[in-house]
Amino acid sequence: MSHNSIIAGLDIGTTRISQVIARVNDEGEIDIIGVGEEPCQGLRRGVIVDIDEVASAIATANKRATRMAGVNTRSVFVGVPVIRVSCAASHGMTATSGDDWRITALDVKQALDAASVLAVPPDREIISVLPQEYIVDGLGGIQDPEGMTGIRLEVNARVITGQVTILENMAESVERAGLSIEGRILEPVAVAQAILTDEQTHRGAMLVDIGGQITQVVAFYEGTPIQFLCVPVGGVHITNDIAIGMKIPFEEAERIKQRSASGGENDKDKDEFIQDIIDARLREIIELIESETREVRNTGLVPCGVFFAGAGSFAPGTLELASEILDLPAQIGKSHPISVPKGIEPRSLSQVALGITRHVAGDSRFLLARESQPSAFKRALFNLRGWFDEFLKDFF
Ligand SMILES: Nc1ncnc2c1ncn2[C@@H]1O[C@H](COP(=O)(O)OP(=O)(O)OP(=O)(O)O)[C@@H](O)[C@H]1O
Ligand SMILES: [Mg+2]
C-alpha cells in the first residue's frame, strides 16, 4: 500500500451530498481530514432526476472538503443505493504469482477480477464484487488469504449489478462536477463498515439506514450480505405528514420534528399529536421491512439484532417500534471511533461517506489499481497547483 493514501468517499443522498476525505496510513488506519456537505434537491426516492443540480451540489461539497483537507482530490469512491440492484453468485480462480507461493494482494485482486468476468445483460452493469470466501489449494472458508502459502487461489463472490441508466446518471453528475469515479460501493455495505464490527457481521446482524426518501436494509451473516432491501419511504415523508397534519410549511415541520427528537415542544397535547404522526410513518417503514425480512429473522440469522443508521433514524420512537415489530434487539449504530477535523461533530458525518473510506482502506484491490496507474494517481491527488489556482479564483 502506498504511504498516506488519500481516499474520498461521496454520498449522493436524497437530501444532501456529503463528501469525506480520509488519509490512510500503512497500517490501513484512517484519519478524516476533510468534510464537505451541500443540500441537494436533485434526487427523487434515491434516484438522480436533475443531473445539473446534483453536479453543482457535488462540486460545492467537494470544494469544501478539499479545502479543509488541503488536497485536491479529483477522484471519488461513490455510494450506490440499493435500487434495481441484483446479486449473482460467481467464482474466480488464479495461480499465485510469487516465487515463494506466498499469496499477495495482486493474486487476490486477480482472483476477484476473474470472478467479475461473467455475462451481464446490456441494461445492467457491475457495481462491485464482494468476496464471500477464499479457497487456497482446495481449502475453503478463508476470509483473508493475503500472506498465506498456496499455488491455487479461488474465490466465491457475489457480483452486484445495477441498472445502467441509474449508474450513468450518477457518473454524469460526478463528471459534470469535474470529478471522476474511482470505485462504487453499495450504500448499506459502506454504512456497515462504519458501524458494525466483524464479529457482528459474522454472527449475523441487520442494518437499517433511514434516509430522506428511502430506507435501505442489509442483513449480514458469516461476514457477507445475505439480503438487500430498499423501501421508498424515509424522513422526508415524516416531515410531510407533520406539515399536513399541523397545516404548517415543510420547513417548520422539519424544525418541529428535529426538536421532538430532543425533548419536544413542552406542550403535552401537541407533543403527543406529533409523536402519533411520526409513529404512523415509522410503523409503515418498519412493517415493510418486517414483511420482507421474515425469512432471515425467523431462521435466526441475525442474532445481533438491528442497527439503525441515517439521519432519518433520529426520529423519536424508532427503536421502540423496531424492537416491537421486528422482535429483535434494536439500537442506533454508532460509528467506530475516528479522528475528525476540529469543529466537526462526528455524529453529523455521513455514515455512507465515512464507511466508503473505511471499506476502500481495508481493500487492497483499490489501492493496487491506483498503483498500476501512478501518473493518473498523482495527477488526481496531488495537483496542488490546480488547487491554488482554484483557491485564488474564489478569493478574488
Ligand atoms: N434530529 C433529527 N431528528 C429527526 N429526523 C432528522 C434529524 N436530523 C435529520 N433528520 C432527518 O433525516 C433525513 C435525512 O437523512 P439522511 O441525511 O441520512 O438522508 P440522505 O442520505 O440525504 O437521503 P437518502 O438516504 O434517502 O438518499 C431527513 O428527512 C431529516 O428530516
Ligand atoms: Mg442516505
GROMACS .gro file of C-alpha atoms and ligand atoms in nm:
model
  428
    1MET     CA    1   0.000   0.000   0.000
    2SER     CA    2   0.130   0.347  -0.081
    3HIS     CA    3   0.217   0.579   0.208
    4ASN     CA    4  -0.060   0.804   0.330
    5SER     CA    5  -0.307   0.737   0.053
    6ILE     CA    6  -0.593   0.977   0.019
    7ILE     CA    7  -0.944   0.835  -0.021
    8ALA     CA    8  -1.254   1.042  -0.093
    9GLY     CA    9  -1.599   0.898  -0.021
   10LEU     CA   10  -1.905   1.057  -0.179
   11ASP     CA   11  -2.263   1.010  -0.059
   12ILE     CA   12  -2.522   1.126  -0.310
   13GLY     CA   13  -2.822   1.138  -0.077
   14THR     CA   14  -3.179   1.250  -0.137
   15THR     CA   15  -3.144   1.544   0.099
   16ARG     CA   16  -2.771   1.617   0.095
   17ILE     CA   17  -2.447   1.547  -0.086
   18SER     CA   18  -2.166   1.463   0.156
   19GLN     CA   19  -1.801   1.413   0.088
   20VAL     CA   20  -1.543   1.285   0.332
   21ILE     CA   21  -1.169   1.282   0.265
   22ALA     CA   22  -0.958   1.034   0.458
   23ARG     CA   23  -0.586   0.986   0.489
   24VAL     CA   24  -0.485   0.619   0.523
   25ASN     CA   25  -0.154   0.514   0.673
   26ASP     CA   26   0.047   0.199   0.602
   27GLU     CA   27  -0.150   0.002   0.863
   28GLY     CA   28  -0.477   0.087   0.694
   29GLU     CA   29  -0.578   0.326   0.976
   30ILE     CA   30  -0.769   0.631   0.864
   31ASP     CA   31  -0.797   0.993   0.974
   32ILE     CA   32  -1.070   1.214   0.837
   33ILE     CA   33  -0.903   1.531   0.712
   34GLY     CA   34  -1.180   1.696   0.511
   35VAL     CA   35  -1.558   1.711   0.518
   36GLY     CA   36  -1.794   1.891   0.278
   37GLU     CA   37  -2.170   1.894   0.257
   38GLU     CA   38  -2.437   2.061   0.047
   39PRO     CA   39  -2.817   2.023   0.047
   40CYS     CA   40  -2.950   1.882  -0.280
   41GLN     CA   41  -3.292   1.860  -0.439
   42GLY     CA   42  -3.186   1.668  -0.750
   43LEU     CA   43  -3.295   1.318  -0.643
   44ARG     CA   44  -3.633   1.151  -0.607
   45ARG     CA   45  -3.652   0.844  -0.389
   46GLY     CA   46  -3.278   0.789  -0.414
   47VAL     CA   47  -3.254   0.826  -0.794
   48ILE     CA   48  -3.098   1.125  -0.972
   49VAL     CA   49  -3.359   1.323  -1.165
   50ASP     CA   50  -3.171   1.652  -1.216
   51ILE     CA   51  -2.809   1.598  -1.319
   52ASP     CA   52  -2.710   1.967  -1.313
   53GLU     CA   53  -2.850   2.022  -0.966
   54VAL     CA   54  -2.668   1.716  -0.835
   55ALA     CA   55  -2.343   1.809  -1.018
   56SER     CA   56  -2.345   2.156  -0.869
   57ALA     CA   57  -2.402   2.023  -0.514
   58ILE     CA   58  -2.123   1.766  -0.562
   59ALA     CA   59  -1.886   2.041  -0.678
   60THR     CA   60  -1.970   2.252  -0.372
   61ALA     CA   61  -1.931   1.962  -0.128
   62ASN     CA   62  -1.601   1.869  -0.295
   63LYS     CA   63  -1.471   2.224  -0.278
   64ARG     CA   64  -1.547   2.242   0.095
   65ALA     CA   65  -1.392   1.903   0.170
   66THR     CA   66  -1.075   1.958  -0.036
   67ARG     CA   67  -1.018   2.300   0.117
   68MET     CA   68  -1.042   2.161   0.465
   69ALA     CA   69  -0.814   1.869   0.375
   70GLY     CA   70  -0.566   2.077   0.179
   71VAL     CA   71  -0.552   1.826  -0.106
   72ASN     CA   72  -0.709   1.848  -0.447
   73THR     CA   73  -0.899   1.520  -0.467
   74ARG     CA   74  -1.042   1.476  -0.812
   75SER     CA   75  -1.141   1.111  -0.795
   76VAL     CA   76  -1.401   0.974  -0.559
   77PHE     CA   77  -1.546   0.644  -0.444
   78VAL     CA   78  -1.920   0.678  -0.460
   79GLY     CA   79  -2.207   0.509  -0.274
   80VAL     CA   80  -2.480   0.345  -0.482
   81PRO     CA   81  -2.828   0.298  -0.333
   82VAL     CA   82  -2.993  -0.045  -0.330
   83ILE     CA   83  -3.232   0.041  -0.612
   84ARG     CA   84  -3.283  -0.205  -0.900
   85VAL     CA   85  -2.981  -0.392  -0.777
   86SER     CA   86  -2.927  -0.766  -0.831
   87CYS     CA   87  -2.686  -1.010  -0.687
   88ALA     CA   88  -2.532  -1.314  -0.860
   89ALA     CA   89  -2.300  -1.584  -0.727
   90SER     CA   90  -1.968  -1.609  -0.905
   91HIS     CA   91  -1.639  -1.795  -0.883
   92GLY     CA   92  -1.289  -1.684  -0.976
   93MET     CA   93  -0.955  -1.862  -0.984
   94THR     CA   94  -0.591  -1.770  -1.030
   95ALA     CA   95  -0.247  -1.928  -0.996
   96THR     CA   96  -0.037  -1.744  -0.738
   97SER     CA   97   0.240  -1.536  -0.887
   98GLY     CA   98   0.512  -1.511  -0.618
   99ASP     CA   99   0.831  -1.725  -0.622
  100ASP     CA  100   0.770  -1.844  -0.266
  101TRP     CA  101   0.399  -1.920  -0.330
  102ARG     CA  102   0.300  -1.655  -0.080
  103ILE     CA  103  -0.035  -1.506  -0.177
  104THR     CA  104  -0.012  -1.134  -0.250
  105ALA     CA  105  -0.271  -0.858  -0.275
  106LEU     CA  106  -0.226  -0.880  -0.652
  107ASP     CA  107  -0.321  -1.250  -0.651
  108VAL     CA  108  -0.635  -1.167  -0.452
  109LYS     CA  109  -0.720  -0.892  -0.699
  110GLN     CA  110  -0.670  -1.131  -0.991
  111ALA     CA  111  -0.900  -1.395  -0.836
  112LEU     CA  112  -1.168  -1.129  -0.783
  113ASP     CA  113  -1.118  -0.992  -1.134
  114ALA     CA  114  -1.171  -1.345  -1.265
  115ALA     CA  115  -1.493  -1.368  -1.059
  116SER     CA  116  -1.618  -1.048  -1.220
  117VAL     CA  117  -1.592  -1.192  -1.571
  118LEU     CA  118  -1.950  -1.301  -1.624
  119ALA     CA  119  -2.220  -1.230  -1.876
  120VAL     CA  120  -2.416  -0.922  -1.777
  121PRO     CA  121  -2.727  -0.816  -1.974
  122PRO     CA  122  -2.680  -0.492  -2.174
  123ASP     CA  123  -2.906  -0.290  -1.942
  124ARG     CA  124  -2.702  -0.386  -1.636
  125GLU     CA  125  -2.356  -0.302  -1.511
  126ILE     CA  126  -2.135  -0.443  -1.235
  127ILE     CA  127  -2.127  -0.217  -0.927
  128SER     CA  128  -1.893  -0.425  -0.713
  129VAL     CA  129  -1.771  -0.776  -0.642
  130LEU     CA  130  -1.799  -0.884  -0.278
  131PRO     CA  131  -1.585  -1.180  -0.175
  132GLN     CA  132  -1.764  -1.443   0.037
  133GLU     CA  133  -1.483  -1.691   0.095
  134TYR     CA  134  -1.144  -1.769  -0.048
  135ILE     CA  135  -1.023  -2.121  -0.123
  136VAL     CA  136  -0.648  -2.190  -0.110
  137ASP     CA  137  -0.541  -2.517  -0.274
  138GLY     CA  138  -0.889  -2.659  -0.219
  139LEU     CA  139  -0.926  -2.544   0.145
  140GLY     CA  140  -1.223  -2.308   0.182
  141GLY     CA  141  -1.370  -2.072   0.442
  142ILE     CA  142  -1.076  -1.831   0.428
  143GLN     CA  143  -1.154  -1.460   0.477
  144ASP     CA  144  -0.814  -1.303   0.415
  145PRO     CA  145  -0.573  -1.517   0.213
  146GLU     CA  146  -0.303  -1.250   0.174
  147GLY     CA  147   0.025  -1.378   0.320
  148MET     CA  148  -0.086  -1.744   0.319
  149THR     CA  149   0.101  -2.002   0.114
  150GLY     CA  150  -0.065  -2.169  -0.180
  151ILE     CA  151  -0.049  -2.239  -0.551
  152ARG     CA  152  -0.411  -2.203  -0.647
  153LEU     CA  153  -0.635  -1.925  -0.517
  154GLU     CA  154  -1.010  -1.937  -0.572
  155VAL     CA  155  -1.285  -1.707  -0.454
  156ASN     CA  156  -1.658  -1.744  -0.416
  157ALA     CA  157  -1.804  -1.398  -0.459
  158ARG     CA  158  -2.125  -1.208  -0.503
  159VAL     CA  159  -2.140  -0.986  -0.804
  160ILE     CA  160  -2.365  -0.685  -0.752
  161THR     CA  161  -2.514  -0.531  -1.064
  162GLY     CA  162  -2.723  -0.219  -1.111
  163GLN     CA  163  -2.933  -0.058  -1.381
  164VAL     CA  164  -2.716   0.116  -1.642
  165THR     CA  165  -2.932   0.430  -1.663
  166ILE     CA  166  -2.916   0.492  -1.287
  167LEU     CA  167  -2.539   0.435  -1.281
  168GLU     CA  168  -2.477   0.650  -1.588
  169ASN     CA  169  -2.670   0.943  -1.447
  170MET     CA  170  -2.458   0.912  -1.137
  171ALA     CA  171  -2.135   0.906  -1.341
  172GLU     CA  172  -2.250   1.203  -1.547
  173SER     CA  173  -2.330   1.408  -1.235
  174VAL     CA  174  -1.989   1.334  -1.087
  175GLU     CA  175  -1.813   1.416  -1.415
  176ARG     CA  176  -2.001   1.744  -1.458
  177ALA     CA  177  -1.873   1.835  -1.112
  178GLY     CA  178  -1.521   1.795  -1.253
  179LEU     CA  179  -1.454   1.465  -1.072
  180SER     CA  180  -1.418   1.103  -1.173
  181ILE     CA  181  -1.547   0.783  -1.012
  182GLU     CA  182  -1.272   0.556  -0.889
  183GLY     CA  183  -1.498   0.287  -0.747
  184ARG     CA  184  -1.855   0.214  -0.635
  185ILE     CA  185  -1.983   0.062  -0.314
  186LEU     CA  186  -2.342  -0.021  -0.219
  187GLU     CA  187  -2.454   0.234   0.040
  188PRO     CA  188  -2.563  -0.003   0.317
  189VAL     CA  189  -2.245  -0.210   0.273
  190ALA     CA  190  -2.048   0.112   0.326
  191VAL     CA  191  -2.254   0.208   0.632
  192ALA     CA  192  -2.195  -0.139   0.777
  193GLN     CA  193  -1.820  -0.072   0.755
  194ALA     CA  194  -1.869   0.247   0.953
  195ILE     CA  195  -2.074   0.098   1.237
  196LEU     CA  196  -2.072  -0.282   1.259
  197THR     CA  197  -1.788  -0.494   1.394
  198ASP     CA  198  -1.654  -0.801   1.213
  199GLU     CA  199  -1.798  -1.013   1.491
  200GLN     CA  200  -2.146  -0.868   1.436
  201THR     CA  201  -2.139  -0.924   1.058
  202HIS     CA  202  -2.015  -1.279   1.117
  203ARG     CA  203  -2.266  -1.376   1.384
  204GLY     CA  204  -2.547  -1.205   1.193
  205ALA     CA  205  -2.685  -0.852   1.209
  206MET     CA  206  -2.928  -0.630   1.023
  207LEU     CA  207  -2.860  -0.270   0.933
  208VAL     CA  208  -3.135  -0.019   0.852
  209ASP     CA  209  -3.040   0.319   0.702
  210ILE     CA  210  -3.337   0.559   0.722
  211GLY     CA  211  -3.256   0.846   0.487
  212GLY     CA  212  -3.464   1.127   0.342
  213GLN     CA  213  -3.679   0.945   0.089
  214ILE     CA  214  -3.554   0.588   0.106
  215THR     CA  215  -3.476   0.333   0.373
  216GLN     CA  216  -3.212   0.075   0.289
  217VAL     CA  217  -3.159  -0.255   0.462
  218VAL     CA  218  -2.881  -0.511   0.454
  219ALA     CA  219  -2.860  -0.834   0.653
  220PHE     CA  220  -2.518  -0.988   0.718
  221TYR     CA  221  -2.435  -1.344   0.808
  222GLU     CA  222  -2.091  -1.507   0.814
  223GLY     CA  223  -1.939  -1.175   0.713
  224THR     CA  224  -2.129  -1.133   0.386
  225PRO     CA  225  -2.455  -0.965   0.289
  226ILE     CA  226  -2.735  -1.218   0.259
  227GLN     CA  227  -3.020  -0.977   0.182
  228PHE     CA  228  -3.059  -0.625   0.046
  229LEU     CA  229  -3.374  -0.420   0.050
  230CYS     CA  230  -3.490  -0.068  -0.026
  231VAL     CA  231  -3.818   0.081   0.093
  232PRO     CA  232  -3.919   0.406  -0.083
  233VAL     CA  233  -4.009   0.588   0.240
  234GLY     CA  234  -3.790   0.798   0.474
  235GLY     CA  235  -3.761   1.101   0.698
  236VAL     CA  236  -3.896   1.345   0.437
  237HIS     CA  237  -4.228   1.159   0.444
  238ILE     CA  238  -4.246   1.203   0.821
  239THR     CA  239  -4.188   1.578   0.783
  240ASN     CA  240  -4.454   1.595   0.509
  241ASP     CA  241  -4.703   1.421   0.735
  242ILE     CA  242  -4.633   1.670   1.016
  243ALA     CA  243  -4.671   1.962   0.769
  244ILE     CA  244  -5.008   1.829   0.650
  245GLY     CA  245  -5.129   1.723   0.996
  246MET     CA  246  -5.045   2.059   1.153
  247LYS     CA  247  -5.116   2.270   0.842
  248ILE     CA  248  -4.772   2.431   0.853
  249PRO     CA  249  -4.494   2.478   0.594
  250PHE     CA  250  -4.247   2.192   0.536
  251GLU     CA  251  -3.952   2.384   0.686
  252GLU     CA  252  -4.140   2.449   1.009
  253ALA     CA  253  -4.249   2.086   1.025
  254GLU     CA  254  -3.884   1.984   0.984
  255ARG     CA  255  -3.781   2.207   1.276
  256ILE     CA  256  -4.060   2.067   1.493
  257LYS     CA  257  -3.963   1.710   1.404
  258GLN     CA  258  -3.599   1.770   1.493
  259ARG     CA  259  -3.697   1.940   1.819
  260SER     CA  260  -3.917   1.643   1.908
  261ALA     CA  261  -3.606   1.425   1.883
  262SER     CA  262  -3.453   1.630   2.162
  263GLY     CA  263  -3.737   1.683   2.409
  264GLY     CA  264  -4.028   1.830   2.211
  265GLU     CA  265  -4.233   2.148   2.238
  266ASN     CA  266  -4.312   2.139   2.611
  267ASP     CA  267  -4.682   2.115   2.527
  268LYS     CA  268  -4.807   1.767   2.619
  269ASP     CA  269  -5.102   1.750   2.375
  270LYS     CA  270  -4.901   1.891   2.088
  271ASP     CA  271  -4.607   1.660   2.157
  272GLU     CA  272  -4.836   1.357   2.165
  273PHE     CA  273  -5.002   1.461   1.839
  274ILE     CA  274  -4.662   1.499   1.671
  275GLN     CA  275  -4.541   1.165   1.811
  276ASP     CA  276  -4.854   0.992   1.675
  277ILE     CA  277  -4.780   1.130   1.328
  278ILE     CA  278  -4.416   1.021   1.348
  279ASP     CA  279  -4.512   0.676   1.479
  280ALA     CA  280  -4.758   0.613   1.196
  281ARG     CA  281  -4.491   0.665   0.929
  282LEU     CA  282  -4.218   0.484   1.120
  283ARG     CA  283  -4.457   0.194   1.166
  284GLU     CA  284  -4.516   0.183   0.790
  285ILE     CA  285  -4.140   0.174   0.721
  286ILE     CA  286  -4.066  -0.090   0.982
  287GLU     CA  287  -4.364  -0.308   0.888
  288LEU     CA  288  -4.246  -0.309   0.527
  289ILE     CA  289  -3.905  -0.423   0.648
  290GLU     CA  290  -4.070  -0.680   0.873
  291SER     CA  291  -4.259  -0.848   0.590
  292GLU     CA  292  -3.956  -0.856   0.360
  293THR     CA  293  -3.708  -0.990   0.615
  294ARG     CA  294  -3.924  -1.256   0.778
  295GLU     CA  295  -3.721  -1.546   0.645
  296VAL     CA  296  -3.386  -1.411   0.760
  297ARG     CA  297  -3.521  -1.324   1.106
  298ASN     CA  298  -3.725  -1.640   1.159
  299THR     CA  299  -3.431  -1.863   1.075
  300GLY     CA  300  -3.228  -1.690   1.346
  301LEU     CA  301  -2.966  -1.549   1.109
  302VAL     CA  302  -2.944  -1.204   1.274
  303PRO     CA  303  -2.887  -1.274   1.645
  304CYS     CA  304  -2.700  -0.944   1.699
  305GLY     CA  305  -3.020  -0.755   1.617
  306VAL     CA  306  -3.089  -0.444   1.415
  307PHE     CA  307  -2.866  -0.136   1.394
  308PHE     CA  308  -3.011   0.192   1.273
  309ALA     CA  309  -2.821   0.445   1.065
  310GLY     CA  310  -2.910   0.751   0.856
  311ALA     CA  311  -3.033   1.082   0.998
  312GLY     CA  312  -3.394   0.968   0.950
  313SER     CA  313  -3.342   0.723   1.237
  314PHE     CA  314  -3.305   1.014   1.483
  315ALA     CA  315  -3.686   1.037   1.479
  316PRO     CA  316  -3.809   0.961   1.832
  317GLY     CA  317  -3.969   0.621   1.879
  318THR     CA  318  -3.764   0.441   1.612
  319LEU     CA  319  -3.604   0.188   1.846
  320GLU     CA  320  -3.919   0.113   2.045
  321LEU     CA  321  -4.121   0.043   1.729
  322ALA     CA  322  -3.839  -0.157   1.572
  323SER     CA  323  -3.789  -0.391   1.865
  324GLU     CA  324  -4.166  -0.440   1.893
  325ILE     CA  325  -4.233  -0.503   1.523
  326LEU     CA  326  -3.914  -0.685   1.422
  327ASP     CA  327  -3.887  -0.871   1.753
  328LEU     CA  328  -3.512  -0.812   1.764
  329PRO     CA  329  -3.285  -0.606   1.989
  330ALA     CA  330  -3.261  -0.262   1.826
  331GLN     CA  331  -3.004   0.014   1.868
  332ILE     CA  332  -2.875   0.323   1.694
  333GLY     CA  333  -2.549   0.221   1.527
  334LYS     CA  334  -2.257   0.435   1.639
  335SER     CA  335  -1.968   0.498   1.401
  336HIS     CA  336  -1.640   0.336   1.508
  337PRO     CA  337  -1.420   0.596   1.680
  338ILE     CA  338  -1.237   0.805   1.426
  339SER     CA  339  -1.027   1.118   1.428
  340VAL     CA  340  -1.207   1.411   1.263
  341PRO     CA  341  -1.104   1.772   1.198
  342LYS     CA  342  -1.156   2.023   1.482
  343GLY     CA  343  -1.507   2.163   1.499
  344ILE     CA  344  -1.666   1.867   1.318
  345GLU     CA  345  -1.934   1.676   1.507
  346PRO     CA  346  -1.875   1.304   1.425
  347ARG     CA  347  -2.249   1.228   1.455
  348SER     CA  348  -2.324   1.472   1.172
  349LEU     CA  349  -2.095   1.294   0.925
  350SER     CA  350  -2.250   1.085   0.651
  351GLN     CA  351  -2.201   0.723   0.756
  352VAL     CA  352  -2.212   0.630   0.387
  353ALA     CA  353  -1.918   0.857   0.301
  354LEU     CA  354  -1.731   0.755   0.615
  355GLY     CA  355  -1.794   0.385   0.556
  356ILE     CA  356  -1.676   0.414   0.195
  357THR     CA  357  -1.336   0.539   0.312
  358ARG     CA  358  -1.310   0.251   0.562
  359HIS     CA  359  -1.416  -0.002   0.302
  360VAL     CA  360  -1.161   0.119   0.049
  361ALA     CA  361  -0.883   0.146   0.310
  362GLY     CA  362  -0.941  -0.218   0.404
  363ASP     CA  363  -0.947  -0.342   0.046
  364SER     CA  364  -0.606  -0.355  -0.116
  365ARG     CA  365  -0.767  -0.402  -0.461
  366PHE     CA  366  -0.849  -0.033  -0.487
  367LEU     CA  367  -0.507   0.089  -0.388
  368LEU     CA  368  -0.340  -0.167  -0.612
  369ALA     CA  369  -0.545  -0.043  -0.905
  370ARG     CA  370  -0.415   0.305  -0.829
  371GLU     CA  371  -0.055   0.195  -0.807
  372SER     CA  372  -0.078   0.046  -1.154
  373GLN     CA  373  -0.160   0.396  -1.282
  374PRO     CA  374   0.091   0.611  -1.095
  375SER     CA  375   0.072   0.912  -1.321
  376ALA     CA  376  -0.307   0.934  -1.314
  377PHE     CA  377  -0.297   0.884  -0.939
  378LYS     CA  378  -0.051   1.166  -0.893
  379ARG     CA  379  -0.244   1.392  -1.127
  380ALA     CA  380  -0.567   1.322  -0.945
  381LEU     CA  381  -0.449   1.366  -0.592
  382PHE     CA  382  -0.160   1.599  -0.574
  383ASN     CA  383  -0.235   1.862  -0.829
  384LEU     CA  384  -0.163   2.132  -0.578
  385ARG     CA  385  -0.108   2.391  -0.841
  386GLY     CA  386  -0.465   2.339  -0.963
  387TRP     CA  387  -0.585   2.371  -0.611
  388PHE     CA  388  -0.410   2.701  -0.557
  389ASP     CA  389  -0.542   2.836  -0.887
  390GLU     CA  390  -0.894   2.748  -0.784
  391PHE     CA  391  -0.842   2.895  -0.442
  392LEU     CA  392  -0.723   3.223  -0.592
  393LYS     CA  393  -1.016   3.233  -0.831
  394ASP     CA  394  -1.255   3.202  -0.537
  395PHE     CA  395  -1.067   3.463  -0.346
  396PHE     CA  396  -1.085   3.745  -0.598
  397LIG     N1  397  -3.253   1.538   1.460
  397LIG     C1  398  -3.331   1.476   1.373
  397LIG     N2  399  -3.447   1.418   1.410
  397LIG     C2  400  -3.526   1.355   1.322
  397LIG     N3  401  -3.501   1.345   1.190
  397LIG     C3  402  -3.387   1.403   1.146
  397LIG     C4  403  -3.297   1.472   1.233
  397LIG     N4  404  -3.192   1.518   1.160
  397LIG     C5  405  -3.218   1.482   1.032
  397LIG     N5  406  -3.333   1.414   1.023
  397LIG     C6  407  -3.398   1.360   0.902
  397LIG     O1  408  -3.309   1.278   0.833
  397LIG     C7  409  -3.346   1.273   0.695
  397LIG     C8  410  -3.221   1.276   0.609
  397LIG     O2  411  -3.141   1.167   0.641
  397LIG     P1  412  -3.002   1.143   0.564
  397LIG     O3  413  -2.919   1.264   0.572
  397LIG     O4  414  -2.947   1.014   0.617
  397LIG     O5  415  -3.062   1.122   0.418
  397LIG     P2  416  -2.997   1.122   0.274
  397LIG     O6  417  -2.879   1.034   0.275
  397LIG     O7  418  -2.981   1.261   0.223
  397LIG     O8  419  -3.115   1.057   0.189
  397LIG     P3  420  -3.132   0.910   0.126
  397LIG     O9  421  -3.052   0.815   0.209
  397LIG    O10  422  -3.280   0.887   0.135
  397LIG    O11  423  -3.087   0.921  -0.014
  397LIG     C9  424  -3.434   1.395   0.671
  397LIG    O12  425  -3.565   1.354   0.642
  397LIG    C10  426  -3.428   1.470   0.804
  397LIG    O13  427  -3.554   1.526   0.836
  398MG      MG  428  -2.852   0.824   0.270
   0.00000   0.00000   0.00000
